[in-house]
């Protein structure tokens, strides 16, 4: 099996690149910290003077882990959705998870001005946004699951997800219309996504959801491979389509829902990484694809975060602007170069 | 944008010869955004910066009831003065009305809950001021039915559809550009703009002079301090820290209070978004932190981000906010009153940075974070 050996080599390469990118990410930021200091902070118990120790351990390191989990989690969600719907345009948010989350967050941030709870600016702790986002995603998920139990056709779920997105967008725009500028800005900024400012506690919670989601996804590997042959064929092979669909939706929700709750709706990564990986590793075997998109998603997210931090300057850019700015040209270039779309 | 011109009054009667064809300029010392020229029976009010980088100026004709206006006078809109019924659209306009004892003329406002002033709140609770809807979305029908003599609006740019509709109904909408002024006294001087509509130019000038003198006196007092502490301002949203520019209105107060604002050398308008890393690196040891956004208590601060604990000003409990001075319905007093009363803002800051200079002083806006 020389060709699977080559894939294993590629997987190893992706893993090494990911680790390297993580180290580069820790090393770069607005504040210049000498390499020597970084190593002594990370690998020894010596304390360094000034704020560099805090910046590395309490700000950059959690950010690196957040980038790892969000990038890989969204990429896996995107892969699962693309396979489930056999649609190359599907991404982690096709079920309407981010729409639900955005509605939850919009109600918390902007609802007060509409439901007339006085105009005192609500100061939101991070948890209220995380909880609002989770509840929003969860409600949409329940609706999708109820619908999917009733529907034989998987494609119909896609349409339902789109309808949810339209519905929530409409409600959000009504809320936005009546909101004062400051609250509107808060909501817009949430929608830009952000990897920074998560404490270790939050990163740990994200990690738990990530592990659960990935474990469920691993359980689906065999069925994912048969799904690519078509639902009827999969049924004839004894795959329980509805149970399988349920598991895939649960995995996606655990990953995309928790990521949206902590980092906001991060665009593009989930849709693009599976395509990027298929161009590099032209296979449809999810045993290979799943770890490959985990590493690939993490790499893309880390690179985007490095770019967003604008190392050496005092400024940063919103992560969502960067994911598409960097990601889209790469996908276009790959497709044109290969002249062949692998799906 | 095109302005529809209205002159609802016809020029009747014969022209009279004017003794002051060039008019007499009302002195304006600090404000860059408006000019007033007084003629016989009428005034010309020019608003130069209705919004940032505006490429047009507006000339408003403020005329007495029966004044005859020379035909060569060019203007965008005509208002008959003194006005009796007015609608204003920003809480920053309300202190000027009150200082001129004209708060009774206010008949409508968008977003009544934002108003903090007790005088005006009392009139709201007696139902004398009509709610016109929320901020940008003014309810045009209700406004037109109130039939005010004048609407004082403000525009982010020249395309406000609502104001255009109101103008078409024959109610003059005048743009107030006080918020584009960059100096504390420049903002405050817009009281003269309001004075012009009530024929209270002298009163407005006298009250402004009091505010100016008080400000200059406080600034002189601050120079006597024996130290100039370092100060941080602004707050974090997500991992971006928003700090006011060194040439901004907020930063000038800090400088005039004889303190060393960490980002005092930056230039621009609004606030700069900086990465958390660089702010921590630069400001970790700042002695004071003023205006930390909407935060009212340390608990809120830490709930939002535990990173704040790294700052010396937080550890020393030297964080001062204006978000704890609220009106009866939750409006932030600072947003309403600070532009008109920069002297009070400056005294607040001096009493924080140099308590020995103003012992027993009771701050108006800035209070310690709970």
Short mmCIF file of C-alpha atoms in Angstrom, two decimals, chain A residues 28-31 50-51 54-55 58-60 63 109 113 118-121 123-126 129 177-182 186 189-190 194 196-197 199 309 313-316, chain B residues 113-114 134-135 137 236-240 242 245 263 272-278 280-282 284 294-296 300-301 303-308 310 326 329-332:
data_model
loop_
_atom_site.label_atom_id
_atom_site.label_comp_id
_atom_site.label_asym_id
_atom_site.label_seq_id
_atom_site.Cartn_x
_atom_site.Cartn_y
_atom_site.Cartn_z
CA UNK A 28 4.83 36.72 17.51
CA UNK A 29 2.63 39.54 18.70
CA UNK A 30 2.47 43.26 19.31
CA UNK A 31 5.04 43.09 22.04
CA UNK A 50 8.03 42.72 33.15
CA UNK A 51 4.84 41.67 31.47
CA UNK A 54 1.97 37.10 31.65
CA UNK A 55 1.54 37.85 27.96
CA UNK A 58 -2.07 34.01 30.06
CA UNK A 59 -2.71 35.59 26.69
CA UNK A 60 -0.83 34.02 23.79
CA UNK A 63 -5.03 31.99 22.18
CA UNK A 109 -26.99 42.55 23.76
CA UNK A 113 -33.56 48.50 24.22
CA UNK A 118 -34.64 50.69 30.69
CA UNK A 119 -31.71 51.96 28.70
CA UNK A 120 -29.02 51.36 31.23
CA UNK A 121 -26.32 49.80 29.16
CA UNK A 123 -22.71 45.25 30.89
CA UNK A 124 -22.29 41.75 29.71
CA UNK A 125 -20.06 39.32 31.36
CA UNK A 126 -18.50 36.88 28.96
CA UNK A 129 -22.80 35.75 25.80
CA UNK A 177 -32.83 48.84 14.05
CA UNK A 178 -33.94 49.84 17.53
CA UNK A 179 -30.56 49.58 19.22
CA UNK A 180 -28.30 52.40 20.28
CA UNK A 181 -24.98 52.60 18.51
CA UNK A 182 -22.92 51.25 21.40
CA UNK A 186 -20.96 45.24 20.54
CA UNK A 189 -17.86 42.96 17.07
CA UNK A 190 -19.13 39.67 18.38
CA UNK A 194 -12.25 36.63 18.29
CA UNK A 196 -8.11 36.17 22.17
CA UNK A 197 -9.24 36.95 25.66
CA UNK A 199 -9.07 32.36 30.09
CA UNK A 309 -2.06 40.09 15.18
CA UNK A 313 2.49 46.78 15.44
CA UNK A 314 0.16 47.86 18.20
CA UNK A 315 -2.87 47.03 16.09
CA UNK A 316 -4.80 43.85 15.43
CA UNK B 113 -34.89 57.52 28.81
CA UNK B 114 -31.42 58.80 27.96
CA UNK B 134 -35.30 55.57 19.06
CA UNK B 135 -32.13 57.39 18.03
CA UNK B 137 -35.27 56.07 13.72
CA UNK B 236 -11.02 46.19 26.17
CA UNK B 237 -13.62 44.59 23.97
CA UNK B 238 -12.72 41.03 23.06
CA UNK B 239 -8.94 41.32 22.76
CA UNK B 240 -8.88 44.85 21.39
CA UNK B 242 -9.90 51.01 22.69
CA UNK B 245 -6.32 59.40 20.81
CA UNK B 263 -1.18 57.56 24.70
CA UNK B 272 -7.53 53.66 18.49
CA UNK B 273 -7.92 49.93 18.75
CA UNK B 274 -4.74 48.44 20.17
CA UNK B 275 -3.85 44.88 20.94
CA UNK B 276 -4.16 43.85 24.57
CA UNK B 277 -0.49 42.84 24.64
CA UNK B 278 0.84 46.26 23.81
CA UNK B 280 -0.46 45.71 29.06
CA UNK B 281 3.17 46.21 28.20
CA UNK B 282 2.90 50.00 28.16
CA UNK B 284 0.83 47.99 33.43
CA UNK B 294 -19.27 50.93 30.74
CA UNK B 295 -17.81 49.21 33.78
CA UNK B 296 -19.41 50.08 37.10
CA UNK B 300 -17.92 43.41 36.26
CA UNK B 301 -14.39 44.17 35.22
CA UNK B 303 -16.13 38.92 34.87
CA UNK B 304 -15.32 40.33 31.47
CA UNK B 305 -11.64 39.58 31.59
CA UNK B 306 -9.27 38.45 34.31
CA UNK B 307 -6.47 40.17 32.39
CA UNK B 308 -7.48 43.45 34.04
CA UNK B 310 -2.54 42.71 35.90
CA UNK B 326 -26.75 57.92 36.10
CA UNK B 329 -33.97 56.37 33.89
CA UNK B 330 -30.46 55.09 33.42
CA UNK B 331 -28.99 57.70 31.09
CA UNK B 332 -25.31 58.42 31.63
#
